[in-house]
mmCIF file of C-alpha atoms in Angstrom:
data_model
loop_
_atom_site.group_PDB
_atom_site.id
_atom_site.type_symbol
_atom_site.label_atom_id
_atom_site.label_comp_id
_atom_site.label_asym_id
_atom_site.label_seq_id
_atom_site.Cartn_x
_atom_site.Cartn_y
_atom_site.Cartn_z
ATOM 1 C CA UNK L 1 55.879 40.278 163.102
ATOM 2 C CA UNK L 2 57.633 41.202 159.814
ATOM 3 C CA UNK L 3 56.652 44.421 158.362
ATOM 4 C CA UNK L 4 56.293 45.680 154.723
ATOM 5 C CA UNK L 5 59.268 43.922 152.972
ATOM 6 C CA UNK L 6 60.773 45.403 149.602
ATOM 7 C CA UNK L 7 63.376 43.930 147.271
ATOM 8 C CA UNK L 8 65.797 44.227 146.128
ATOM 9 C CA UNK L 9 66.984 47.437 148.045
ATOM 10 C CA UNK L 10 68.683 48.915 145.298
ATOM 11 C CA UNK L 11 68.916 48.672 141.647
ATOM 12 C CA UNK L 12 70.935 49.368 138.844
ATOM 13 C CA UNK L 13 69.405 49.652 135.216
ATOM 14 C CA UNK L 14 70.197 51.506 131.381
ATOM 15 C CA UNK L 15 67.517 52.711 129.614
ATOM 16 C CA UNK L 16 65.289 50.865 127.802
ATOM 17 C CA UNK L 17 65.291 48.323 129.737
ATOM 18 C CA UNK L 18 62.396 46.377 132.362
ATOM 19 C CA UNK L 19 62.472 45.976 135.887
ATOM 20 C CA UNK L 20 60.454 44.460 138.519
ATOM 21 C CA UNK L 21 59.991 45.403 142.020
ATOM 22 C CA UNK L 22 58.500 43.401 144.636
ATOM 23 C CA UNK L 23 56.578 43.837 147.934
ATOM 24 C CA UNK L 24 55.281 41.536 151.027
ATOM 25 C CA UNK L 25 52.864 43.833 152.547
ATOM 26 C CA UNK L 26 53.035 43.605 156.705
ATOM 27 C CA UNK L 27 51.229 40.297 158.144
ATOM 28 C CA UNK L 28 47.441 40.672 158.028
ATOM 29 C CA UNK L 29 47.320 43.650 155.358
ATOM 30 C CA UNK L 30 45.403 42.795 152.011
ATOM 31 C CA UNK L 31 46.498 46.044 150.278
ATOM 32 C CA UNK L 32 49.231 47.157 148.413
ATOM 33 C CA UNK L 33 49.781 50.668 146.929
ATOM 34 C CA UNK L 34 52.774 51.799 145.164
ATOM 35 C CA UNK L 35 54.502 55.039 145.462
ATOM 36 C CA UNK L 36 57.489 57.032 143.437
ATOM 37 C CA UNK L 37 59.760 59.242 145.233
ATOM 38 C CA UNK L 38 61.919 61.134 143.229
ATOM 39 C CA UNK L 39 65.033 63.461 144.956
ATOM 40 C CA UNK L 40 63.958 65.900 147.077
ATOM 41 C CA UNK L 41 59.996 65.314 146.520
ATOM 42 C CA UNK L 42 57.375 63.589 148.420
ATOM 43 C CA UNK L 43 56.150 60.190 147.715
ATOM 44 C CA UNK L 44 53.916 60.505 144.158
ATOM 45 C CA UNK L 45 51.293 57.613 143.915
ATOM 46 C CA UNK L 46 51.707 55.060 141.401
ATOM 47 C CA UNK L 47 48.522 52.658 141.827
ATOM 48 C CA UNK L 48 46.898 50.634 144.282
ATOM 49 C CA UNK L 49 45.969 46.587 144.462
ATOM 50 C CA UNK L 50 43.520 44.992 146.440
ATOM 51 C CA UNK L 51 41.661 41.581 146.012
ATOM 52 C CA UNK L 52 44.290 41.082 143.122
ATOM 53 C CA UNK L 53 43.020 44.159 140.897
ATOM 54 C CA UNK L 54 44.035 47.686 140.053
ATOM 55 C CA UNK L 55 41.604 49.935 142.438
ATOM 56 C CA UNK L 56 43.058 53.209 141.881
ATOM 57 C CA UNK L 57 45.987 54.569 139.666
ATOM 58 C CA UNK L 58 47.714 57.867 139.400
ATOM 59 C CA UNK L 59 49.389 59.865 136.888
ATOM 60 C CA UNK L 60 51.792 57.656 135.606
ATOM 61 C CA UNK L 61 51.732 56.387 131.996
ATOM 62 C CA UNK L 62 51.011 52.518 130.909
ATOM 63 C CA UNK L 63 54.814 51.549 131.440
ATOM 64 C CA UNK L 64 54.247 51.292 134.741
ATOM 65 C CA UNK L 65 52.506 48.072 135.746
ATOM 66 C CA UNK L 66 51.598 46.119 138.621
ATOM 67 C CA UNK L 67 50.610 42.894 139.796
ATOM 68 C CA UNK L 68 48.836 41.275 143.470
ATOM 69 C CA UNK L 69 48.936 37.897 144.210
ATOM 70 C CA UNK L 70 47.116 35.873 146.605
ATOM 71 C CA UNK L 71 49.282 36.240 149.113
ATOM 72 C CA UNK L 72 48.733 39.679 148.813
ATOM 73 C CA UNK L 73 52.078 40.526 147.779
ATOM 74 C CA UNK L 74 52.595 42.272 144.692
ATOM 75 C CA UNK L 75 54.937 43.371 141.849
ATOM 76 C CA UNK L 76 56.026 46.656 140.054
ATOM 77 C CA UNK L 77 56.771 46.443 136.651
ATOM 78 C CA UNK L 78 58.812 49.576 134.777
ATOM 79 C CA UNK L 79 58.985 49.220 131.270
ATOM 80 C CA UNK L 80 61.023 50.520 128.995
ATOM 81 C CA UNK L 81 63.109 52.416 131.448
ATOM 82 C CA UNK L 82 64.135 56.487 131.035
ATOM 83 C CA UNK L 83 66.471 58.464 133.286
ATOM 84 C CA UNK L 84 63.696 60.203 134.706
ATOM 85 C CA UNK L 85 62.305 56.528 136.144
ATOM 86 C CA UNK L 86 65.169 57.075 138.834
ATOM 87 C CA UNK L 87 63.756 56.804 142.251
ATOM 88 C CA UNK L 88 63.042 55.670 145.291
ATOM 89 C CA UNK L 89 59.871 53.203 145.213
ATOM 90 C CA UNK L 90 57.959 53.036 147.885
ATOM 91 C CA UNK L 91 55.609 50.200 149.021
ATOM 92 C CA UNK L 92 53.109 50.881 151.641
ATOM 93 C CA UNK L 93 49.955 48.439 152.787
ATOM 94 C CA UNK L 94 47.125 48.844 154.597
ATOM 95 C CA UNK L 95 43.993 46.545 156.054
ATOM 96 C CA UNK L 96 41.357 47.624 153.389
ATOM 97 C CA UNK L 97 40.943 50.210 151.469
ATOM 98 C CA UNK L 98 39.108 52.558 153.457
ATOM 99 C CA UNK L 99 41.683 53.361 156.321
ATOM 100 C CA UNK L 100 44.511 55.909 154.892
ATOM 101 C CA UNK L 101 46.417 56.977 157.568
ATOM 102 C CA UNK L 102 46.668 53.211 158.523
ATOM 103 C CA UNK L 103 49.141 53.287 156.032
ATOM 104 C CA UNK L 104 52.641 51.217 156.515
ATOM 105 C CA UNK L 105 55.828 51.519 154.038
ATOM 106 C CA UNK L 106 58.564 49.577 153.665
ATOM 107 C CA UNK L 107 62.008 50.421 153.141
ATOM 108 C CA UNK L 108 61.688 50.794 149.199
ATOM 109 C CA UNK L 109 63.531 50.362 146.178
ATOM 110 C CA UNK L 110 66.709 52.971 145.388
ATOM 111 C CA UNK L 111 66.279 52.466 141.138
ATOM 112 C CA UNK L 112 68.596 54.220 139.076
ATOM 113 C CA UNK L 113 68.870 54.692 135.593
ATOM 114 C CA UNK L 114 71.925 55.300 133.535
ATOM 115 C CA UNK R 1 47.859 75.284 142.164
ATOM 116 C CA UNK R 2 49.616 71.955 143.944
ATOM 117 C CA UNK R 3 47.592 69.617 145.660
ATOM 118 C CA UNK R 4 49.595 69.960 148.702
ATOM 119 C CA UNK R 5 52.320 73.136 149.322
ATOM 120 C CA UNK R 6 54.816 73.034 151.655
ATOM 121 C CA UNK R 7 57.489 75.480 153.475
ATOM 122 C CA UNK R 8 60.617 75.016 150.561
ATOM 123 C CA UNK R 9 62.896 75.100 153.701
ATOM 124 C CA UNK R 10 65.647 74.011 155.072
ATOM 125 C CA UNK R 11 65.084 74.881 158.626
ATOM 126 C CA UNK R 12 68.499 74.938 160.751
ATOM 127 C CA UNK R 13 67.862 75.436 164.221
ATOM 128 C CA UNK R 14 69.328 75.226 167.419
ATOM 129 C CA UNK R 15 68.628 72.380 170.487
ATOM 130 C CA UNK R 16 65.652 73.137 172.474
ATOM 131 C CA UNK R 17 64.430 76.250 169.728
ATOM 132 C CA UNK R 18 60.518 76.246 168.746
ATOM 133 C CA UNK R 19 59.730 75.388 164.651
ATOM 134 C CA UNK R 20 56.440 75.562 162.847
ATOM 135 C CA UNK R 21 55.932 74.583 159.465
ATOM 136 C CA UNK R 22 52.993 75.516 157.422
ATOM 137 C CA UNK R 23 51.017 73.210 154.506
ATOM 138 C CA UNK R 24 48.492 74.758 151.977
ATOM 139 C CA UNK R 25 45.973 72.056 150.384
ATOM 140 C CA UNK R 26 43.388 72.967 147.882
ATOM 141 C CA UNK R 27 41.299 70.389 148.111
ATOM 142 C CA UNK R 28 38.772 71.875 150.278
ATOM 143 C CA UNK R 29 36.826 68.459 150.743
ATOM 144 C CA UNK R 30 39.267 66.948 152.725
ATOM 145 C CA UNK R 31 38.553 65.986 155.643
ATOM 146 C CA UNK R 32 42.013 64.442 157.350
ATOM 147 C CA UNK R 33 45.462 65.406 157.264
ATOM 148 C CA UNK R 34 48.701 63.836 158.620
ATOM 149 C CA UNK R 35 52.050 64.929 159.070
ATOM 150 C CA UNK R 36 54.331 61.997 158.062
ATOM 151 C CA UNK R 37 58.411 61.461 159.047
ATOM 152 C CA UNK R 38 60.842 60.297 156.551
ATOM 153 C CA UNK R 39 64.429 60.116 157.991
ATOM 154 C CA UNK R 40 67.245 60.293 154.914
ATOM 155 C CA UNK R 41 65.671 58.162 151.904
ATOM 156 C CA UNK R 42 63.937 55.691 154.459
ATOM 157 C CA UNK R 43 60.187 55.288 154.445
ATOM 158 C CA UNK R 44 57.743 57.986 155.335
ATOM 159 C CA UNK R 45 56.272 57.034 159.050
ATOM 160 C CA UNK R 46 53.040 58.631 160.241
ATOM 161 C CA UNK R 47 53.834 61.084 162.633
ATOM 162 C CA UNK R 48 50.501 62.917 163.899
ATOM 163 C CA UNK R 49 46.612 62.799 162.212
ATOM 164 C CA UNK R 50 44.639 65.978 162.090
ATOM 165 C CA UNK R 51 40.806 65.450 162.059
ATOM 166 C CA UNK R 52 39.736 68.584 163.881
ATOM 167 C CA UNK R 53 40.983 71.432 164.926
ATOM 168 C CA UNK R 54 44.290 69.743 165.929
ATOM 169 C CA UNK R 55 46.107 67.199 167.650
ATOM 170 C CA UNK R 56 48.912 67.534 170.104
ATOM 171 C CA UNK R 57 51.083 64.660 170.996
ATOM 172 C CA UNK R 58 53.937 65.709 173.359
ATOM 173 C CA UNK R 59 56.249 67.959 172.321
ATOM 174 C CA UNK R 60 54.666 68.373 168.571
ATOM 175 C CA UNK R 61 51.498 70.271 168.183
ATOM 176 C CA UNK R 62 49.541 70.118 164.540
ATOM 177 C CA UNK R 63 46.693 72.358 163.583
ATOM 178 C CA UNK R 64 44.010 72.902 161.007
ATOM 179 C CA UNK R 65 42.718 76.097 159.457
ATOM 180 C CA UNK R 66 39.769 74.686 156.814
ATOM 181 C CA UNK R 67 38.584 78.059 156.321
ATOM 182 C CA UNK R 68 42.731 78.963 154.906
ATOM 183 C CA UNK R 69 42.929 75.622 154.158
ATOM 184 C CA UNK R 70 46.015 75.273 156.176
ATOM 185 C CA UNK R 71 47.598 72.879 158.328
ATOM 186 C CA UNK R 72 50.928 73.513 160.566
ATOM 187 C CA UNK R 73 53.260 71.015 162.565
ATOM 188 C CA UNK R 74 54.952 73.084 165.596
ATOM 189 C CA UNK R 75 57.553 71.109 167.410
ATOM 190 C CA UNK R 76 58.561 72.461 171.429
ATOM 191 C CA UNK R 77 62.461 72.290 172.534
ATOM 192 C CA UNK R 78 63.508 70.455 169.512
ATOM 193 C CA UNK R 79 66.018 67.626 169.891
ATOM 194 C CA UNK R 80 68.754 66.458 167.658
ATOM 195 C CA UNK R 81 66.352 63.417 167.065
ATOM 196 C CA UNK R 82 64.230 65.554 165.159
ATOM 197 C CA UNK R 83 65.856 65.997 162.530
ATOM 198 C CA UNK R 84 64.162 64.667 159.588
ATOM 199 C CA UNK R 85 62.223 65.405 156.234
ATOM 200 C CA UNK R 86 58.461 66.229 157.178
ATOM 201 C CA UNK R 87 56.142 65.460 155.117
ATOM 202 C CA UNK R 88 52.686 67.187 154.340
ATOM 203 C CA UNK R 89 49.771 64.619 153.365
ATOM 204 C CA UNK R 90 46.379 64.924 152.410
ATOM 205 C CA UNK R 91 43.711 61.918 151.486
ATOM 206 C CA UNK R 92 43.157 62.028 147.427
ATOM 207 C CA UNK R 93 40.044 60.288 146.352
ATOM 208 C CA UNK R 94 39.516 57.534 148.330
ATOM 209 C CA UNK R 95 42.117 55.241 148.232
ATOM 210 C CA UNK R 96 45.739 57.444 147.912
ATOM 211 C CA UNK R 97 47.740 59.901 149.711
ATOM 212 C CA UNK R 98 48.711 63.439 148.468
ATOM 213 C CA UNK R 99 52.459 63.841 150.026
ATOM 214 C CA UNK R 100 53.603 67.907 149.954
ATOM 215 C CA UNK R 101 57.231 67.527 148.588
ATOM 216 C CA UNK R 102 58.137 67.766 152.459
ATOM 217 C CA UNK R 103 60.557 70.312 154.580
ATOM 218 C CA UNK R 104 63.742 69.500 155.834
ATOM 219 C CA UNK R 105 64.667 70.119 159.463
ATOM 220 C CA UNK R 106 68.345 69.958 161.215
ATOM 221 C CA UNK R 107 69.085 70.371 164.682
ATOM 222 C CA UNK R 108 71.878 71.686 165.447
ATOM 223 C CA UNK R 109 73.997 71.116 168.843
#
């Protein structure tokens, strides 16, 4: 039984530019939720996706974007890219939306930006 | 004041020594906690839930002060194992998690 998946597993990007992120949530989970971790901090929450819409969103501005198919799987989109994007992005699913601690990451994203 | 405080850290101690680390939350609503795991830039695992007073699983003990607003993680004759970031999370509205920026912990032979 495969769980979260995340790829690529690392990233290299300038400023400016776009980048896409993508997640396979763990078999028999329906949502998605994104999460930012930058060096030395805990995860920050991005948004959220379940039943292919936006449910919940945190404080991050309009460049960040996201996407759920119906697979369930689902897609970060960064644009226009600053240093301070430079993270580690974390996917995490979940049966639901109602269960937090059910929560399961995957391996996530190292993104850097020169 | 954060969502979610944490011990700064780094805690250095010896095999087999007793740690405790301490989380503030300000929510005062919230009715769960959970200490999560995250080994060096790998993904966060759930370690221990707090819906009471406490939990204690083994060697690692967590407990709840609502009236503080306070949670702590105490871990018993610490292994090398343990070593690890340890992260402080709270329920937000709903849907998301509220991670404490998390407290680094080496055992040392």
């Amino acid at each position: 039984d495969a769980g979260v998946t995340q790829s690529p597993t690392h990233l290299i990007k300038t400023r400016g530019q776009q980048v896409t992120l993508r997640c396979s949530p763990k078999s028999g989970h329906d949502t998605v939720s994104w999460y930012q971790q930058a060096l030395g901090q805990g995860p920050q929450f991005i948004f959220q996706y379940y039943e292919e819409e936006e449910r919940q969103r945190g404080n991050f501005p309009d460049r960040f974007s996201g996407h759920q198919f119906p697979n369930y799987s689902s897609e970060l989109n960064v644009n226009a890219l600053l240093l301070g994007d430079s993270a580690l992005y974390l996917c995490a699913s979940s049966q639901g939306v109602t269960t937090n601690e059910k929560l399961f990451f995957g391996s996530g994203t190292q993104l850097s930006v020169l | 004041r954060k969502e979610v405080e944490q011990d700064p850290g780094p805690f250095n101690v010896p095999e087999g020594a007793t740690v405790a680390f301490n989380c503030t939350y300000s929510n005062s609503a919230s009715q769960s906690f959970f200490w999560y795991r995250q080994d060096c830039r790998k993904e966060p695992k759930l370690l221990m839930s707090v819906y009471s007073s406490g939990n204690e699983d083994g060697r690692f003990t967590a407990q709840l002060n609502r009236a503080s607003q306070y949670i702590s993680l105490l871990i018993r004759d610490s292994k090398l194992s343990d070593s690890a970031t340890y992260l402080c999370v709270v329920p937000g509205s709903a849907r998301q998690l509220t991670f404490g920026s998390g407290t680094q912990l080496t055992v040392l032979p």
